[in-house]
Structure formats: C-alpha cells, structure tokens
Coordinates of C-alpha atoms in Angstrom, one line a residue:
X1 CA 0.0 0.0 0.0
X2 CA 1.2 3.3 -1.0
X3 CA 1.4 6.0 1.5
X4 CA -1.2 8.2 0.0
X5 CA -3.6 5.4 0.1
X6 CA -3.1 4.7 3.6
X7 CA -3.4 8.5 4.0
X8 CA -6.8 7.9 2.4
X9 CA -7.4 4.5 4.7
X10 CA -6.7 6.7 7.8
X11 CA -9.2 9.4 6.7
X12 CA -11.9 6.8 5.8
X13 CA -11.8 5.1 9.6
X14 CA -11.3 8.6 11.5
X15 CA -14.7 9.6 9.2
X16 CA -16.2 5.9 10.5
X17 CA -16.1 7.4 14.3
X18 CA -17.8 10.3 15.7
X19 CA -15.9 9.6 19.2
X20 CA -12.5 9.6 19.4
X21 CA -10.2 6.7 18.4
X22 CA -6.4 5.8 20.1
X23 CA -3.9 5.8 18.3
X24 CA -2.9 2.7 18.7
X25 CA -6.5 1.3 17.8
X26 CA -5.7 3.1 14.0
X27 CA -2.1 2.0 14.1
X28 CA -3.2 -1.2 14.4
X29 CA -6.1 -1.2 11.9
X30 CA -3.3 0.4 9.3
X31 CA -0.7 -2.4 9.9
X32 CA 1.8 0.7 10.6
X33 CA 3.7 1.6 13.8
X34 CA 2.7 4.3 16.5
X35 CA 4.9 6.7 15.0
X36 CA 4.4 6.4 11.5
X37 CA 0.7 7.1 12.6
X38 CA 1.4 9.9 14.8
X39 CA 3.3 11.1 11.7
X40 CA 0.7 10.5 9.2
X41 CA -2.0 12.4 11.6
X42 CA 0.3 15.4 11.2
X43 CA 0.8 15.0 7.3
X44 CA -3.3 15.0 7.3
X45 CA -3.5 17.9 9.5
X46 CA -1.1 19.9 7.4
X47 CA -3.2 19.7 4.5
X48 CA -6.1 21.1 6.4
X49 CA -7.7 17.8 7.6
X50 CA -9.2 19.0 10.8
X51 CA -8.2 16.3 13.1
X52 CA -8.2 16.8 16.9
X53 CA -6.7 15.1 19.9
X54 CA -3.3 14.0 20.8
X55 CA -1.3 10.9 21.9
X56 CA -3.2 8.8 24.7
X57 CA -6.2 10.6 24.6
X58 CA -7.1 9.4 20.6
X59 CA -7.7 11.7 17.5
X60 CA -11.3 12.4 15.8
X61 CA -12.0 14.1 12.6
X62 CA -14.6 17.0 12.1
X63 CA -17.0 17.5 9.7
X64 CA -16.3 19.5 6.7
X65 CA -13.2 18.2 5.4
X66 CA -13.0 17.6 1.8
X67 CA -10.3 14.7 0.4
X68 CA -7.8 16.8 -1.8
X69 CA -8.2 15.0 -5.5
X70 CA -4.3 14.1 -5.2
X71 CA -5.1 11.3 -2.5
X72 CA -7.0 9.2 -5.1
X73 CA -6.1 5.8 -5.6
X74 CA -5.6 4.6 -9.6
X75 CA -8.2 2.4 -8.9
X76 CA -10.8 5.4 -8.4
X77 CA -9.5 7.5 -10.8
X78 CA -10.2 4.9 -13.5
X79 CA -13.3 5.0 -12.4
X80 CA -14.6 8.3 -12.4
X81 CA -13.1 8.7 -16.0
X82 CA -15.3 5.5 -16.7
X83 CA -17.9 7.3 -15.4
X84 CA -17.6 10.5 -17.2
X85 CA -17.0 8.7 -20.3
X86 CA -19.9 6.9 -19.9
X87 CA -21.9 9.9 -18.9
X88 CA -20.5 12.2 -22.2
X89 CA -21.8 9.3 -24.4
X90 CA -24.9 8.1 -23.0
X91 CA -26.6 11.3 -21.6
X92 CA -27.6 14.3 -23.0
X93 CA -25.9 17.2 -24.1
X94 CA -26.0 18.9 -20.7
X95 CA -24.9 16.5 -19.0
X96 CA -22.4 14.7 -21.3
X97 CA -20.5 18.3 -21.5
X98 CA -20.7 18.7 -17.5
X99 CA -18.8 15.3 -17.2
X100 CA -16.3 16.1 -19.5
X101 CA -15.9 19.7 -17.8
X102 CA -15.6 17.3 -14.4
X103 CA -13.0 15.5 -15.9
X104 CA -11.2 18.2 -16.4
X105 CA -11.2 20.1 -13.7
X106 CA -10.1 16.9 -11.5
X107 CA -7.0 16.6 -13.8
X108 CA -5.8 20.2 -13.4
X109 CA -5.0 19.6 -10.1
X110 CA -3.6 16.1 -9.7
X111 CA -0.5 15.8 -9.6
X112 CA 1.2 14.7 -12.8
X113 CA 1.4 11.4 -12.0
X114 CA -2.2 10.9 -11.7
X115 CA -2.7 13.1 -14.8
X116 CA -1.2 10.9 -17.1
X117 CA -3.0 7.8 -15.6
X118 CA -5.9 9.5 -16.5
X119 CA -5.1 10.3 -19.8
X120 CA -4.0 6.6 -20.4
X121 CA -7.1 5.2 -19.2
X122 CA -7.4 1.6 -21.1
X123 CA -11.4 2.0 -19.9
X124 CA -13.1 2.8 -23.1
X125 CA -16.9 2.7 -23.4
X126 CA -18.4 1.8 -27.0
X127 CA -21.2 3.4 -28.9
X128 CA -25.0 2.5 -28.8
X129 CA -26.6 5.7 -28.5
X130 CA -30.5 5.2 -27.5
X131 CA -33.7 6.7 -29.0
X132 CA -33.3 10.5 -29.5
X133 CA -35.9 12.4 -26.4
X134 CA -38.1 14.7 -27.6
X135 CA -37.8 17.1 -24.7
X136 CA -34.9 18.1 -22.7
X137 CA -34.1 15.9 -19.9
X138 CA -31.8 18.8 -18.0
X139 CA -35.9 19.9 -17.5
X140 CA -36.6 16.7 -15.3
X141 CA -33.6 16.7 -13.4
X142 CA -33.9 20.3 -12.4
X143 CA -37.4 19.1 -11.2
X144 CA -36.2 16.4 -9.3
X145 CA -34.1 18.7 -7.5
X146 CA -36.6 21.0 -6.5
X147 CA -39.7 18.3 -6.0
X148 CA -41.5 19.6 -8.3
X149 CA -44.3 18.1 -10.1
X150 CA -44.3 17.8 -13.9
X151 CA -47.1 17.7 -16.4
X152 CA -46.0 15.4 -19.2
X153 CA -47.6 14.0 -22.4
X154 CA -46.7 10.4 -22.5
X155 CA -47.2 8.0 -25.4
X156 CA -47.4 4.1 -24.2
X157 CA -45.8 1.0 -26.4
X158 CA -49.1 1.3 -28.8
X159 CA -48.6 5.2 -29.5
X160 CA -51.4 6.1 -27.2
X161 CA -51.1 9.1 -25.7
X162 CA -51.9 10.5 -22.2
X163 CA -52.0 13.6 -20.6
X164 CA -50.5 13.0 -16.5
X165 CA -48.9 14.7 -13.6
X166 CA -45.9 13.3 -11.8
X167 CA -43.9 13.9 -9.2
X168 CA -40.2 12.7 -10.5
X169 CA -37.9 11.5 -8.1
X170 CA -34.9 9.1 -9.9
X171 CA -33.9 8.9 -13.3
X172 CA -32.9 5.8 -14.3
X173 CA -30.0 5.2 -17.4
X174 CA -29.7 1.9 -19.2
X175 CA -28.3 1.1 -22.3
X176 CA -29.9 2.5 -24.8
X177 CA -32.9 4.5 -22.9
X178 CA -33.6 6.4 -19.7
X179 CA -36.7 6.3 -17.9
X180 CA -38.0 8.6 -15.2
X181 CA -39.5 7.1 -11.8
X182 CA -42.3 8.6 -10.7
X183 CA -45.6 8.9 -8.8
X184 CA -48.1 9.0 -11.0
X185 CA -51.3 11.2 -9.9
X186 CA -53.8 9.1 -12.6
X187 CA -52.8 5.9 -11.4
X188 CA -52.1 6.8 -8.2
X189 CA -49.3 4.8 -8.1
X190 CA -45.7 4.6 -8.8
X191 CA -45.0 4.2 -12.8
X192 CA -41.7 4.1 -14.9
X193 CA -41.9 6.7 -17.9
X194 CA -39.4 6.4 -20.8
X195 CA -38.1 10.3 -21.6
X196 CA -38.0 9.2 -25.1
X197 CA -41.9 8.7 -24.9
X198 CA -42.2 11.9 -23.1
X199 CA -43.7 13.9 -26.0
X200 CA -44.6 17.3 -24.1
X201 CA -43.6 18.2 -20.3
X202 CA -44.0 21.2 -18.4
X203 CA -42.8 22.4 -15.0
X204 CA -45.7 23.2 -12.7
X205 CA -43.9 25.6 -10.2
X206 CA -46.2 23.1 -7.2
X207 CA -43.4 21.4 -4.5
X208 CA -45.4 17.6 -4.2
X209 CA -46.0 16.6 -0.9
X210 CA -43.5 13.8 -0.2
X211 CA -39.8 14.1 0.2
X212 CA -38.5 12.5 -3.0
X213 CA -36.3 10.8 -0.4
X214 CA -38.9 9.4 1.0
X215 CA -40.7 8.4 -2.5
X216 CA -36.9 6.8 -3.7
X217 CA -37.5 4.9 -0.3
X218 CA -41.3 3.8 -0.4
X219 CA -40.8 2.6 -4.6
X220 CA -37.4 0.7 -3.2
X221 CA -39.3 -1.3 -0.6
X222 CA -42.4 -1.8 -2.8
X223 CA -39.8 -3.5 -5.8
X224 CA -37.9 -4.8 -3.4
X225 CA -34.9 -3.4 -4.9
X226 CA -31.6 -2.7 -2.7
X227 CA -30.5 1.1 -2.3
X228 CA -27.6 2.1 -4.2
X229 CA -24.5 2.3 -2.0

C-alpha cells in the first residue's frame, strides 16, 4: 500500500467514528507503527484535515473536510473517467459536457502522475446511442431537485397518448434508454416513464408533498430493490 492510500485509509476510519479513536487502535487497523501514525496524523492535518486530539487521549475528525483530489487511488480514478466517459456518451448534451468539464477540472489539479494515468485510461466505453428524447431531460432533473411536479404528455408502447402529472424523483439510465420514476397522480401509483416517450412536459412551479427521499424509499421497498451504495 502506497502511502497516500493509507493516507486515504486513515481518513476513511477517522470519518467511520464520531468519538475519538487511540492511536494505537488506527495503528493497528493500518498495519503501521505508532509513529508512522502519529506522523501520518500530522501530514493529514497539514493539508487542512481538521483532526483533533493528541497521543493517549485518541484523534477524531470533524466534519467538513473535503479529500484533496491528489489522494485518489488509480483504482478510483479509473473510475470516475469511466464514469464520465460513460456519462459524455450516453446522456444528454448537458450532462455529457458537464462530465467532461468534471474530468477536467479533476485533472488540473492532480498531480502529474495521476494526470497521465488519466489520460492513459485503457477504460473505453463503446457506442450505442439510444432513442433520441423529444424534450430536454436537464428539465426533469432540475425538477427532481426542487420536488417539483411535472405535467407530461406520455405516449405508451401502442402510441397512445396520455395527458398526466408526476412527481419525478430518480432517473434511471440503461443502455440504450432512460426512464424517469415517478408517482403518478392518474394511477395513483408509482409508474416508470421512458423520456424518449415523453412527448410534451411542463414544470408546474407546485413542490409535491413527499420528500423524494422518502418516495426513492417507499418505490425501493415496494420492488424490493436494494439502495444504491
């Protein structure tokens, strides 16, 4: 293990305790001595990590820190170039263009090291390209965000059409379509709505009246389906 992943390992267990931990608890968990951890705690706190105690008495982290990009691990930053590739391909404009605007920014401040494992990413994703939507996604996600409900113009597998209002609260991507997940004030129920059938949609300006949260939750449990990690 390199020493700026067990940096990393170190940050991950202090952020796993909200009481403090001795230090020879996290020397032990790290497979390091006492004082290579003492001096790791100090090479944290000198990049800002806000880590308090001292020897005997343990060290706990406080909330707020952020992980400076340079402590990622190969590993994760193949895979949030994955990701973003993925993303630029698969999603819309919008949000293919904020990925690759992501992407960048993480790479002008790794360290070079870092940068050019990111440019030599082997992890290439291929073309497939799903049904072209007929409205503008960026409209449902901004929705989602603020709870809003949505009037939409839906067209089922047959081409009938149907005027309903929906309260959005996950978008789902597959491989070649997305679908929103929603509750559905006509059926009064929770549906799945492919964007590409959405034919017309309209924000309303009206908060719904559930936490989507609390929706996310409630459709989980009722498909049985595990929460993302």
């Amino acid at each position: 293990m390199s020493r700026s992943e067990r940096l990393l390992d170190l940050l991950q267990i202090l952020r796993g305790h909200r009481q403090p931990v001795s230090g020879q608890v996290l020397a032990d968990r790290l497979g390091v001595s006492i004082r290579t951890l003492y001096r790791d705690i100090a090479t944290l706190q000198g990049q800002g990590a806000d880590i308090q105690g001292e020897a005997g008495l343990g060290y706990v982290l406080k909330p707020g820190f952020m992980l400076p990009p340079l402590m990622f691990t190969v590993d994760e930053i193949e895979a949030l170039v994955l990701g973003a590739r993925w993303v630029a391909r698969r999603g819309d404009d919008r949000l293919g263009q904020a990925a690759l605007s992501a992407q960048a920014r993480i790479a002008d401040v790794l360290p070079q090291a870092l940068r050019d494992e990111m440019a030599a990413s082997a992890l290439l994703v291929g073309p497939g390209p799903g049904p072209a939507a007929v409205i503008d996604p960026a409209m449902i996600r901004a929705a989602i965000r603020a709870e809003h409900k949505l009037a939409i113009r839906y067209g089922d597998a047959a081409g009938a059409l149907s005027d309903r209002v929906i309260w959005p609260f996950a978008i789902g991507f597959f491989d070649r379509v997305q679908v929103v997940v929603a509750w559905c004030e006509l059926r009064d129920g929770f549906r799945v709505f492919r964007i590409d059938r959405i034919s017309a949609c309209s924000d309303m300006a009206t908060r719904y009246p559930r936490r989507r949260q609390a929706l996310l939750k409630a459709w989980q449990i009722e498909r049985d389906i595990a929460p993302p990690p």
